Amino acid sequence: MSSPAERYAAARRRAAQASQFPALDEFALDLGFDLDDFQREACQSLERGSGVLVCAPTGAGKTVVGEFAVHLALRGRPDDPVTADDTATPPPRRKCFYTTPIKALSNQKYHDLVARYGAEQVGLLTGDNAINGDAPVVVMTTEVLRNMLYAGSSTLQGLAYVVMDEVHYLADRFRGGVWEEVIIHLPASVTLVSLSATVSNAEEFADWLVTVRGETAVVVSEHRPVPLWQHMLVGKRMFDLFHDADAARKHDVHPELLRYTRETVRRLDLGEGRSAGPGAGRRGPRWRGPMRPDIVDRLDREGLLPAILFIFSRAGCAAAVQQCLAAGLRLTSPDERAEIRQVVESRVTAIPGEDLTVLGYWEWLDGLERGLAAHHAGMLPVFKEIVEELFVRGLVKAVFATETLALGINMPARCVVLERLVKYNGEAHVDLTPGEYTQLTGRAGRRGIDVEGHAVVVWSPETDPRQVAGLASTRTYPLRSSFRPSYNMAVNLVGTVGAEPARALLESSFAQFQADRSVVGLARQVQRNTETIEAYGAEAACHHGDFDEYFALRVAIADREKAIARQGQTQRKAAAVASLERLRVGDVIRVPSGRRAGLAVVLDPATGGFGEPRPLVLTQDRWAGRVSPGDFTTPAEVLARIRVPKHFNHRSPGARRDLAAEVSGTGLDRHGGRRGGRSRQVSGEDHQITQLRTELRNHPCHACPEREDHARWAERRRRLERDTEELRERVSGRTGSLARTFDRIVALLTDRGYLARDGAVTDAGRMLGRIWTEADLLVAECLRRGVWNGLSPAELAAAVSVVVFEARRDVDERASLPRGPVADAVDETLKLWGEIEADEAARGLNATREPDLGFAWPVYRWARGEVLAKVLGSGHEIDGEMPAGDFVRWARQVVDLLGQLADSGGASPELRSTARQAIAAINRGVLAYHTSA
């Protein structure tokens, strides 16, 4: 207990701080808890008038600093005159904009600030909502602020503070550039408050902020307010990952955990308990980890609920809930179940009953009432919001989630479980990074509720505890810029400041700042490599003769052999393409390799389309889909012909079964008596290779007994020379790289008439400057060419969907389209895309993404008023029907683009009217609820 003298000294310090920072003292009085040191330091910097960058772990309370900026704005200037004269002009209001990366976070922060300051003081601006936009405090998504800056909106008058929550989003490769645009373009009078997860290069980021924003204080806190304990679950045994805090700092894994996992792997390798059968004799029994219901039950018994169990798969999350229900798990009391049902029923009243049935409402409600739920992007947004609300209220105890839950949504838990340390990133399965691990496990431990948080990794034979220790102990990850100029950005910059100042602005971006700094390190690496190359050259020297000359002959032989192999492969592919182009409906062919190997009948030859022929076939195994030339190691040969019904529906299981039986009834051998192997060409030896080998054998170095040792050193030198040349190209490429890209974009826009030769923005350019979508130039070209004129509302929705939609995974088969005007409009759009892509390739620019036809049917049917079940069933998905959450998300993006068309000066009055009708047609049912939510 402190002495009277210590208490007196502390009171004196508090009094001194209160006099020095009166606004902070006012703010702290209303909080109801004491500020942490990092929060106080950051707030004091703000009150002094400095910008601030705050880096702290998830759940540490960074947003308090952002809320203090709100307090400062509402408080007014400290030197504002106070007068008793009622007729005196009040001082101009100061404003604070609070920006977040996602709409859900904006909605959440809006409600928090309304609860504190009142609805009249706080506004909300997102793509869906506009509430009280002229309020002194406005919460918005970062894109909304970017658009305001380019448009010179009057709402910016009086802006004093901008809070950028989750500023580490600027590393996001799809949207990150928006953060940098805002930071660069904000008026100098605006104080910037940047809130970030813990990053390892905070000082570098702050150095850049100082160059573009002026004085910026850096406040970094590694301290978690709720301690986090790391565990591994091995079978039925739970181990601490570290023995104590000191071991955690040294990455020393608990010895007992290492011993037990090594012993388990040894037993598996030896095959103890192995049973005979397929796969036996190769390795021991397959490892079966703990079942998901058993994990939840164990967490419940050990008092570790509520918990978030991260499963990096939507289907896996849904399956986990079903497994727990099948196991009879019930985590709620009767009172909690009644409260859950009351909350759910009050939130879904606006959704039609038939839609609820399609959405699996009753099974979902059953899980909720037992305290179990999934949370992923494929769910209807209102379902996700209900899960979040019930979890925060402690009514749902276990949530199976994909990593999207970790992106800022306020759902802290007592425990977090990671089922695997590998996730699918849209292109490949990759290991979790330390930053992702920290963000996921950062959910564990609720401030003010839990004494400690717990993170559990489920062990498997592929999981090394030392790898987990590395992830758990690496608290930080570097922030890398994803900024790159776009067409929309280029016309807006040129229109706002002119071409040359625009180049200078781009060179002040964080991306160029990092690139310039990295050049120094690359140049040093080039120098080191050059010295090593000389050393390798000395090792490769041969007293018999010029070994460089000898080695060049070996390389020439290898290159020629590869060229011949590629030539043969090209010829085989050309033959396969030609054979597929000749196919007709009803032809029976044999697919020689791949998962679909066997007999198949052609349903649609798909000739005359874009790119390679991809006929639609039905295999003996009842699989219907498109095959490509890559599936054919030899030309496709027509073995027989059968009749295919005129209106054959390949989506009907019964129709597929009957036709597959006819294919089998042809009596043809499935594998054709010749399995696999490609026929080798037995042509004579290549003359050039023969000549090179003769020169090689006659070379004096060929007789050297140490020839292969010399060759190894020469090969190392060759590889290092190649790597060093790449480094030199990177050095030259990074210096001024953004400005060069900008120049190429300006040249392309000038050639296409968006910019005049003197650098002025044309009418077409002004139209492009108000199009906010990834395919901005393609949309502008469609408007200029009148591609979407004359369409009905539903047809317009389908036609514009192809420029916004992007399938989660590649689908072999090209999606079908509604016939008539929609197909014609999409064909024109694809032709325009081809022209743009050719221009981009000629100038070395990143290509505009190819239009994706996969959402055309669902949005067309929905806009025509068809029922949700039929709409979701028409999605072009690998796994059957389109998830409701995906449908809502993409429909919102279509509506967003339609809204831009409705307001576009480049669209005809008829098209603007049709766009408004299309928006009205789409905003019904689950979309109408989502709009109002």
PDB file of N, CA, C and O in Angstrom, residues 295-307 413-415 446 450 452 454:
ATOM      1  N   ILE A 295     -13.661 -31.391 -28.966  1.00  0.00           N
ATOM      2  CA  ILE A 295     -12.899 -30.178 -28.634  1.00  0.00           C
ATOM      3  C   ILE A 295     -13.796 -29.180 -27.917  1.00  0.00           C
ATOM      4  O   ILE A 295     -13.428 -28.622 -26.871  1.00  0.00           O
ATOM      5  N   VAL A 296     -14.999 -28.941 -28.464  1.00  0.00           N
ATOM      6  CA  VAL A 296     -15.917 -27.987 -27.838  1.00  0.00           C
ATOM      7  C   VAL A 296     -16.316 -28.460 -26.446  1.00  0.00           C
ATOM      8  O   VAL A 296     -16.345 -27.671 -25.490  1.00  0.00           O
ATOM      9  N   ASP A 297     -16.604 -29.749 -26.317  1.00  0.00           N
ATOM     10  CA  ASP A 297     -16.996 -30.313 -25.018  1.00  0.00           C
ATOM     11  C   ASP A 297     -15.867 -30.135 -23.996  1.00  0.00           C
ATOM     12  O   ASP A 297     -16.101 -29.787 -22.843  1.00  0.00           O
ATOM     13  N   ARG A 298     -14.635 -30.347 -24.439  1.00  0.00           N
ATOM     14  CA  ARG A 298     -13.495 -30.191 -23.529  1.00  0.00           C
ATOM     15  C   ARG A 298     -13.340 -28.730 -23.095  1.00  0.00           C
ATOM     16  O   ARG A 298     -13.097 -28.443 -21.919  1.00  0.00           O
ATOM     17  N   LEU A 299     -13.474 -27.808 -24.051  1.00  0.00           N
ATOM     18  CA  LEU A 299     -13.386 -26.384 -23.701  1.00  0.00           C
ATOM     19  C   LEU A 299     -14.471 -26.015 -22.690  1.00  0.00           C
ATOM     20  O   LEU A 299     -14.232 -25.230 -21.766  1.00  0.00           O
ATOM     21  N   ASP A 300     -15.660 -26.575 -22.876  1.00  0.00           N
ATOM     22  CA  ASP A 300     -16.769 -26.311 -21.965  1.00  0.00           C
ATOM     23  C   ASP A 300     -16.436 -26.814 -20.560  1.00  0.00           C
ATOM     24  O   ASP A 300     -16.609 -26.106 -19.557  1.00  0.00           O
ATOM     25  N   ARG A 301     -15.904 -28.047 -20.473  1.00  0.00           N
ATOM     26  CA  ARG A 301     -15.578 -28.625 -19.163  1.00  0.00           C
ATOM     27  C   ARG A 301     -14.462 -27.860 -18.453  1.00  0.00           C
ATOM     28  O   ARG A 301     -14.434 -27.789 -17.237  1.00  0.00           O
ATOM     29  N   GLU A 302     -13.544 -27.287 -19.242  1.00  0.00           N
ATOM     30  CA  GLU A 302     -12.416 -26.577 -18.644  1.00  0.00           C
ATOM     31  C   GLU A 302     -12.671 -25.082 -18.487  1.00  0.00           C
ATOM     32  O   GLU A 302     -11.754 -24.319 -18.164  1.00  0.00           O
ATOM     33  N   GLY A 303     -13.924 -24.660 -18.724  1.00  0.00           N
ATOM     34  CA  GLY A 303     -14.283 -23.262 -18.512  1.00  0.00           C
ATOM     35  C   GLY A 303     -13.654 -22.308 -19.509  1.00  0.00           C
ATOM     36  O   GLY A 303     -13.370 -21.154 -19.172  1.00  0.00           O
ATOM     37  N   LEU A 304     -13.433 -22.760 -20.757  1.00  0.00           N
ATOM     38  CA  LEU A 304     -12.763 -21.934 -21.763  1.00  0.00           C
ATOM     39  C   LEU A 304     -13.727 -21.383 -22.819  1.00  0.00           C
ATOM     40  O   LEU A 304     -13.298 -20.846 -23.829  1.00  0.00           O
ATOM     41  N   LEU A 305     -15.019 -21.526 -22.591  1.00  0.00           N
ATOM     42  CA  LEU A 305     -15.986 -20.920 -23.497  1.00  0.00           C
ATOM     43  C   LEU A 305     -16.351 -19.530 -22.972  1.00  0.00           C
ATOM     44  O   LEU A 305     -16.260 -19.286 -21.771  1.00  0.00           O
ATOM     45  N   PRO A 306     -16.735 -18.586 -23.845  1.00  0.00           N
ATOM     46  CA  PRO A 306     -16.962 -18.708 -25.285  1.00  0.00           C
ATOM     47  C   PRO A 306     -15.654 -18.808 -26.069  1.00  0.00           C
ATOM     48  O   PRO A 306     -14.644 -18.236 -25.673  1.00  0.00           O
ATOM     49  N   ALA A 307     -15.737 -19.538 -27.186  1.00  0.00           N
ATOM     50  CA  ALA A 307     -14.550 -19.781 -27.994  1.00  0.00           C
ATOM     51  C   ALA A 307     -14.857 -19.561 -29.472  1.00  0.00           C
ATOM     52  O   ALA A 307     -15.984 -19.758 -29.921  1.00  0.00           O
ATOM     53  N   ALA A 413     -13.212 -13.375 -27.420  1.00  0.00           N
ATOM     54  CA  ALA A 413     -13.584 -14.656 -26.829  1.00  0.00           C
ATOM     55  C   ALA A 413     -12.615 -14.982 -25.697  1.00  0.00           C
ATOM     56  O   ALA A 413     -11.574 -14.340 -25.549  1.00  0.00           O
ATOM     57  N   ARG A 414     -12.958 -15.981 -24.889  1.00  0.00           N
ATOM     58  CA  ARG A 414     -12.013 -16.422 -23.863  1.00  0.00           C
ATOM     59  C   ARG A 414     -10.925 -17.286 -24.479  1.00  0.00           C
ATOM     60  O   ARG A 414      -9.781 -17.274 -24.052  1.00  0.00           O
ATOM     61  N   CYS A 415     -11.309 -18.043 -25.517  1.00  0.00           N
ATOM     62  CA  CYS A 415     -10.370 -18.990 -26.110  1.00  0.00           C
ATOM     63  C   CYS A 415     -10.507 -18.956 -27.627  1.00  0.00           C
ATOM     64  O   CYS A 415     -11.598 -18.766 -28.162  1.00  0.00           O
ATOM     65  N   ARG A 446     -11.025 -11.387 -23.063  1.00  0.00           N
ATOM     66  CA  ARG A 446     -11.930 -10.228 -23.106  1.00  0.00           C
ATOM     67  C   ARG A 446     -11.571  -9.266 -21.992  1.00  0.00           C
ATOM     68  O   ARG A 446     -11.610  -9.617 -20.807  1.00  0.00           O
ATOM     69  N   ASP A 450     -12.154 -11.458 -18.703  1.00  0.00           N
ATOM     70  CA  ASP A 450     -11.270 -12.604 -18.500  1.00  0.00           C
ATOM     71  C   ASP A 450      -9.961 -12.175 -17.842  1.00  0.00           C
ATOM     72  O   ASP A 450      -9.401 -11.126 -18.171  1.00  0.00           O
ATOM     73  N   GLU A 452      -7.328 -14.086 -18.186  1.00  0.00           N
ATOM     74  CA  GLU A 452      -6.346 -14.474 -19.200  1.00  0.00           C
ATOM     75  C   GLU A 452      -7.076 -15.053 -20.400  1.00  0.00           C
ATOM     76  O   GLU A 452      -8.208 -15.529 -20.299  1.00  0.00           O
ATOM     77  N   HIS A 454      -6.753 -17.672 -23.962  1.00  0.00           N
ATOM     78  CA  HIS A 454      -6.099 -18.940 -24.314  1.00  0.00           C
ATOM     79  C   HIS A 454      -6.177 -19.167 -25.821  1.00  0.00           C
ATOM     80  O   HIS A 454      -7.227 -18.967 -26.435  1.00  0.00           O
TER      81      HIS A 454
END
